[in-house]
Structures are given as structure tokens and as C-alpha cells.
């Protein structure tokens, strides 16, 4: 393992709650119900694909031009939330984990579908810990396509096989594997069973001599 590539939403921060509030406002204006369960379907999905899912839930049909307007409006509402984010919203254990990677000479990239990724990293005060950012601004194909992780490795000047991905979504795990990378699932072990290993969060992981270690059983991963 020479590089680590992190998904953003659900791995570094929980922005899903802000995406939900913004999409819900749009649904409210169209007059249909959009639940938190529905919102699960939007995790890791690009903005325009999320809009298509939302509109299908409401049975709303729009032209391509109208869709772009609605997506812009959703993003304005979303920005209102993320511009208020603070460093205490970085998920537990993430900061120590990132700093330990740096101390041990392992490179760090982001691998996110979001076009707002850099704004979020800046808001929560961790942009300086990243050597590279692959996100919705320099990648066009959505996960499970491997493009975002291949871009992350390329920006770090590393071969894919030297990189490990951290993901909370099944599409992201598939993307990592298609990129030829090992993947650590962050979240539920049943949902994320395709990952090479699953942990609940970064408090369950440490780094020892450049290798990942599972804290509760002392297992050192041979990645
Ligand atoms: P934006 P990730 C994803 O982030 C979110 O999970 C998904 O809900 C969102 O639609 C997507 O980013 C695009 O975000 O509208 O900010 O460009 O998990 O890939 O970090
Ligand atoms: Mg995610």
C-alpha cells in the first residue's frame, strides 16, 4: 500500500443528510413525498442521476433544460448547508488516520462523485492533508465505473495495484475492484460484503509500518 483513496460522503463526512434536505425541498415544491429511505438510493450517485431517481419517485417528467435548472437549484440549497460545515463534522477517527498515513509516507487522494468536494474539504479544514483530489470536476463517469479511482492513482503517480480504496457504497466497491485496487468497506458488513474487509469506521483501524491493522483483533492486512 503506497496510496489511499477516500470516498467523501459517508467516509470522511456525512453530507448525505444535507443532500437529503436539499432534495426534499425540491420534492416538497413538486408536491411529492421524499423519505430518508428513498435518499439511500442517491448515495454515491452523481447529481444528474440523483435527480432522475428523485423525479421517478415523484412521477415527474421534465425536459433536459428543466432538469438542469432543478439540479442547479438543488445545488444552491445544498451549498447553503455545506458552507456552514465545521471541522467537528469530520467523522470519528478520520483525522488521526489521515495524519498517521502522512507520517508513514503513504499518499492520500480523494475519489468522490461530488462537484463540491474541494469546498467540503476546505470547510472541514482537511484539504491540506490530501495530495490529490479526483472528483466530479475532473472525472465524468460515475461509479461503478473505475475512472474516479484510476484518476486518483494517476494524480498520486502510483499504479492502481499500490492503492487501497475506502468506500461506503456498493457501487464504489465495484469501482475500486474494476480499477484493480483493494477496498475497505466503511459501514455495514452485510451491505458491503463485496469489500476485501469491512470496518464500522476509522476508530477500528490503525496503520503499523505502512500496513492496515484491525484494532479489535490485531489482524494486519496484507494490502
Ligand atoms: P454533488 P461521494 C456523492 O458523494 C454523494 O454520495 C451523492 O449523493 C451525490 O449526488 C454526489 O456525490 C454528487 O454530489 O451534487 O455535490 O456534485 O459519496 O461520491 O463522495
Ligand atoms: Mg460515499
Tab-separated table of C-alpha atoms and ligand atoms in Angstrom:
chain	number	residue	atom	x	y	z
A	1	UNK	CA	0.000	0.000	0.000
A	2	UNK	CA	1.612	3.232	-1.220
A	3	UNK	CA	-1.554	5.297	-1.560
A	4	UNK	CA	-5.022	5.532	-0.017
A	5	UNK	CA	-8.038	6.849	-1.921
A	6	UNK	CA	-11.033	8.015	0.083
A	7	UNK	CA	-14.638	8.424	-0.937
A	8	UNK	CA	-16.058	11.599	0.665
A	9	UNK	CA	-19.739	11.331	1.556
A	10	UNK	CA	-20.169	8.562	4.144
A	11	UNK	CA	-16.430	8.024	4.645
A	12	UNK	CA	-14.876	11.400	5.567
A	13	UNK	CA	-18.061	13.347	6.372
A	14	UNK	CA	-21.807	12.686	6.445
A	15	UNK	CA	-23.015	15.019	3.710
A	16	UNK	CA	-25.872	12.635	2.832
A	17	UNK	CA	-28.056	14.432	5.394
A	18	UNK	CA	-27.559	17.750	3.572
A	19	UNK	CA	-28.160	16.162	0.157
A	20	UNK	CA	-31.385	14.767	1.654
A	21	UNK	CA	-32.589	18.121	2.988
A	22	UNK	CA	-31.869	19.807	-0.358
A	23	UNK	CA	-33.570	17.097	-2.470
A	24	UNK	CA	-36.502	17.062	-0.021
A	25	UNK	CA	-37.037	20.789	-0.559
A	26	UNK	CA	-37.212	20.134	-4.309
A	27	UNK	CA	-39.664	17.249	-3.782
A	28	UNK	CA	-41.786	19.434	-1.444
A	29	UNK	CA	-42.015	22.087	-4.161
A	30	UNK	CA	-43.189	19.500	-6.691
A	31	UNK	CA	-45.651	18.248	-4.058
A	32	UNK	CA	-44.468	14.667	-3.501
A	33	UNK	CA	-43.014	12.831	-0.524
A	34	UNK	CA	-39.295	12.007	-0.463
A	35	UNK	CA	-38.212	9.926	2.525
A	36	UNK	CA	-34.811	9.237	4.137
A	37	UNK	CA	-35.181	5.659	2.882
A	38	UNK	CA	-35.552	6.991	-0.677
A	39	UNK	CA	-32.395	9.050	-0.063
A	40	UNK	CA	-30.368	5.841	0.401
A	41	UNK	CA	-30.735	5.306	-3.366
A	42	UNK	CA	-28.879	8.575	-4.057
A	43	UNK	CA	-25.719	7.803	-2.064
A	44	UNK	CA	-22.625	7.790	-4.284
A	45	UNK	CA	-24.789	8.594	-7.346
A	46	UNK	CA	-23.975	11.686	-9.461
A	47	UNK	CA	-26.102	14.830	-9.209
A	48	UNK	CA	-27.984	14.370	-12.501
A	49	UNK	CA	-28.529	10.643	-11.910
A	50	UNK	CA	-29.812	11.500	-8.413
A	51	UNK	CA	-32.280	13.941	-9.967
A	52	UNK	CA	-33.538	11.247	-12.360
A	53	UNK	CA	-34.156	8.914	-9.400
A	54	UNK	CA	-35.913	11.687	-7.454
A	55	UNK	CA	-38.178	12.573	-10.384
A	56	UNK	CA	-39.040	8.917	-10.973
A	57	UNK	CA	-40.110	8.644	-7.300
A	58	UNK	CA	-42.430	11.636	-7.784
A	59	UNK	CA	-43.589	10.571	-11.250
A	60	UNK	CA	-42.451	13.972	-12.584
A	61	UNK	CA	-41.368	14.380	-16.224
A	62	UNK	CA	-39.120	17.301	-17.212
A	63	UNK	CA	-37.199	18.388	-20.300
A	64	UNK	CA	-33.380	18.286	-20.209
A	65	UNK	CA	-33.286	22.092	-19.795
A	66	UNK	CA	-35.737	22.000	-16.897
A	67	UNK	CA	-33.714	19.228	-15.264
A	68	UNK	CA	-30.552	21.367	-15.377
A	69	UNK	CA	-32.442	24.232	-13.715
A	70	UNK	CA	-33.747	21.972	-10.945
A	71	UNK	CA	-30.267	20.457	-10.406
A	72	UNK	CA	-28.805	23.976	-10.085
A	73	UNK	CA	-31.487	24.911	-7.595
A	74	UNK	CA	-30.825	21.782	-5.522
A	75	UNK	CA	-27.122	22.599	-5.524
A	76	UNK	CA	-27.769	26.158	-4.308
A	77	UNK	CA	-29.788	24.792	-1.390
A	78	UNK	CA	-27.101	22.157	-0.713
A	79	UNK	CA	-24.332	24.787	-0.764
A	80	UNK	CA	-26.268	26.719	1.882
A	81	UNK	CA	-25.763	23.745	4.188
A	82	UNK	CA	-22.188	22.792	3.334
A	83	UNK	CA	-20.911	26.353	3.617
A	84	UNK	CA	-21.913	26.126	7.282
A	85	UNK	CA	-20.000	22.869	7.890
A	86	UNK	CA	-17.268	22.936	10.561
A	87	UNK	CA	-14.209	20.750	11.383
A	88	UNK	CA	-16.152	18.844	14.052
A	89	UNK	CA	-18.157	17.202	11.245
A	90	UNK	CA	-15.192	15.083	10.128
A	91	UNK	CA	-16.255	11.525	11.029
A	92	UNK	CA	-14.683	9.881	14.127
A	93	UNK	CA	-11.097	8.662	13.707
A	94	UNK	CA	-10.618	10.124	10.225
A	95	UNK	CA	-8.254	12.940	11.194
A	96	UNK	CA	-5.869	10.709	13.164
A	97	UNK	CA	-5.966	8.114	10.380
A	98	UNK	CA	-5.076	10.678	7.686
A	99	UNK	CA	-2.267	12.170	9.791
A	100	UNK	CA	-0.817	8.711	10.506
A	101	UNK	CA	-0.832	7.896	6.778
A	102	UNK	CA	1.112	11.073	6.084
A	103	UNK	CA	3.579	10.370	8.909
A	104	UNK	CA	4.247	6.948	7.384
A	105	UNK	CA	4.775	8.316	3.857
A	106	UNK	CA	1.569	6.958	2.339
A	107	UNK	CA	-0.029	9.246	-0.221
A	108	UNK	CA	-3.647	10.381	0.065
A	109	UNK	CA	-6.231	11.154	-2.612
A	110	UNK	CA	-9.943	11.805	-2.642
A	111	UNK	CA	-12.156	9.760	-5.013
A	112	UNK	CA	-15.618	11.318	-4.939
A	113	UNK	CA	-18.510	11.861	-7.351
A	114	UNK	CA	-19.141	15.313	-5.891
A	115	UNK	CA	-18.506	18.562	-7.738
A	116	UNK	CA	-18.439	20.249	-4.302
A	117	UNK	CA	-15.684	18.040	-2.870
A	118	UNK	CA	-12.982	20.715	-2.546
A	119	UNK	CA	-15.416	23.138	-0.902
A	120	UNK	CA	-16.302	20.480	1.668
A	121	UNK	CA	-12.648	19.557	2.396
A	122	UNK	CA	-11.923	23.271	2.852
A	123	UNK	CA	-14.926	23.814	5.133
A	124	UNK	CA	-13.952	20.989	7.458
A	125	UNK	CA	-10.293	22.066	7.425
A	126	UNK	CA	-8.617	18.956	5.978
A	127	UNK	CA	-7.774	19.968	2.396
A	128	UNK	CA	-4.055	20.198	3.250
A	129	UNK	CA	-3.959	16.514	4.191
A	130	UNK	CA	-4.784	15.460	0.602
A	131	UNK	CA	-2.071	15.095	-2.041
A	132	UNK	CA	-4.687	14.900	-4.832
A	133	UNK	CA	-8.412	15.228	-5.460
A	134	UNK	CA	-10.289	13.151	-8.055
A	135	UNK	CA	-13.901	14.338	-8.015
A	136	UNK	CA	-16.885	15.344	-10.123
A	137	UNK	CA	-14.880	18.229	-11.618
A	138	UNK	CA	-12.125	16.145	-13.242
A	139	UNK	CA	-13.925	12.827	-13.779
A	140	UNK	CA	-17.066	12.230	-15.833
A	141	UNK	CA	-18.001	8.565	-15.436
A	142	UNK	CA	-19.896	7.654	-12.275
A	143	UNK	CA	-19.069	4.710	-10.009
A	144	UNK	CA	-19.191	1.696	-10.550
A	145	UNK	CA	-17.021	2.878	-13.447
A	146	UNK	CA	-13.435	2.822	-12.121
A	147	UNK	CA	-12.496	6.220	-13.636
A	148	UNK	CA	-12.531	8.227	-10.378
A	149	UNK	CA	-10.169	5.822	-8.598
A	150	UNK	CA	-7.871	5.411	-11.628
A	151	UNK	CA	-7.684	9.211	-11.759
A	152	UNK	CA	-6.862	9.309	-8.039
A	153	UNK	CA	-3.973	6.856	-8.526
A	154	UNK	CA	-2.735	8.719	-11.599
A	155	UNK	CA	-2.717	12.039	-9.719
A	156	UNK	CA	-0.628	10.381	-7.000
A	157	UNK	CA	1.741	8.930	-9.638
A	158	UNK	CA	1.003	5.437	-8.347
A	159	UNK	CA	-0.096	2.269	-10.079
A	160	UNK	CA	-3.620	1.130	-9.183
A	161	UNK	CA	-2.333	-2.057	-7.518
A	162	UNK	CA	-0.469	0.101	-4.967
A	163	UNK	CA	-3.645	1.909	-3.886
A	164	UNK	CA	-6.327	0.972	-1.356
A	165	UNK	CA	-9.829	2.492	-1.554
A	166	UNK	CA	-12.102	3.363	1.394
A	167	UNK	CA	-15.794	3.290	0.435
A	168	UNK	CA	-19.268	3.231	1.988
A	169	UNK	CA	-21.256	2.367	-1.160
A	170	UNK	CA	-21.511	-0.893	-3.115
A	171	UNK	CA	-21.032	0.914	-6.441
A	172	UNK	CA	-17.789	2.351	-5.056
A	173	UNK	CA	-16.517	-1.079	-4.024
A	174	UNK	CA	-17.206	-2.387	-7.531
A	175	UNK	CA	-15.411	0.666	-8.997
A	176	UNK	CA	-12.362	0.009	-6.789
A	177	UNK	CA	-12.177	-3.637	-7.832
A	178	UNK	CA	-12.594	-2.754	-11.510
A	179	UNK	CA	-9.668	-0.323	-11.024
A	180	UNK	CA	-7.579	-3.225	-9.707
A	181	UNK	CA	-7.496	-1.893	-6.125
A	182	UNK	CA	-8.255	-3.459	-2.758
A	183	UNK	CA	-11.240	-1.922	-0.986
A	184	UNK	CA	-12.002	-1.351	2.690
A	185	UNK	CA	-15.765	-1.037	3.267
A	186	UNK	CA	-16.791	1.560	5.845
A	187	UNK	CA	-20.172	0.669	7.310
A	188	UNK	CA	-22.351	-2.415	7.451
A	189	UNK	CA	-20.605	-5.756	6.800
A	190	UNK	CA	-23.645	-7.345	5.141
A	191	UNK	CA	-24.381	-4.455	2.770
A	192	UNK	CA	-20.692	-4.056	1.902
A	193	UNK	CA	-19.826	-7.768	1.760
A	194	UNK	CA	-18.045	-7.426	-1.622
A	195	UNK	CA	-15.311	-5.331	0.046
A	196	UNK	CA	-11.997	-7.036	0.923
A	197	UNK	CA	-12.626	-6.151	4.563
A	198	UNK	CA	-15.364	-4.115	6.291
A	199	UNK	CA	-14.998	-1.967	9.414
A	200	UNK	CA	-17.567	0.212	11.176
A	201	UNK	CA	-15.344	3.291	10.944
A	202	UNK	CA	-11.809	4.626	11.263
A	203	UNK	CA	-11.695	4.136	15.044
A	204	UNK	CA	-11.492	0.410	14.191
A	205	UNK	CA	-8.348	0.834	12.057
A	206	UNK	CA	-4.733	1.818	12.603
A	207	UNK	CA	-1.574	1.821	10.486
A	208	UNK	CA	1.506	-0.116	11.520
A	209	UNK	CA	4.688	0.134	9.445
A	210	UNK	CA	2.647	1.182	6.415
A	211	UNK	CA	0.105	-1.651	6.748
A	212	UNK	CA	-3.514	-1.546	7.863
A	213	UNK	CA	-4.287	-3.107	11.218
A	214	UNK	CA	-7.728	-4.061	12.551
A	215	UNK	CA	-7.678	-2.810	16.140
A	216	UNK	CA	-10.074	-5.246	17.852
A	217	UNK	CA	-8.360	-8.478	16.722
A	218	UNK	CA	-4.872	-7.200	15.882
A	219	UNK	CA	-5.077	-8.538	12.304
A	220	UNK	CA	-2.585	-6.889	9.935
A	221	UNK	CA	-3.875	-6.718	6.360
A	222	UNK	CA	-1.506	-7.746	3.636
A	223	UNK	CA	-2.539	-4.981	1.209
B	1	LIG	P1	-22.654	16.918	-5.935
B	1	LIG	P2	-19.410	10.615	-2.810
B	1	LIG	C1	-21.685	11.723	-3.758
B	1	LIG	O1	-20.552	11.785	-2.949
B	1	LIG	C2	-22.944	11.659	-2.903
B	1	LIG	O2	-22.960	10.452	-2.159
B	1	LIG	C3	-24.159	11.710	-3.792
B	1	LIG	O3	-25.329	11.665	-3.003
B	1	LIG	C4	-24.117	12.981	-4.633
B	1	LIG	O4	-25.222	13.051	-5.512
B	1	LIG	C5	-22.808	13.022	-5.429
B	1	LIG	O5	-21.710	12.939	-4.537
B	1	LIG	C6	-22.670	14.269	-6.275
B	1	LIG	O6	-22.573	15.381	-5.428
B	1	LIG	O7	-24.076	17.239	-6.213
B	1	LIG	O8	-22.056	17.662	-4.764
B	1	LIG	O9	-21.778	17.028	-7.174
B	1	LIG	O10	-20.013	9.546	-1.934
B	1	LIG	O11	-19.028	10.110	-4.192
B	1	LIG	O12	-18.297	11.356	-2.130
B	2	LIG	MG1	-19.943	7.686	-0.357
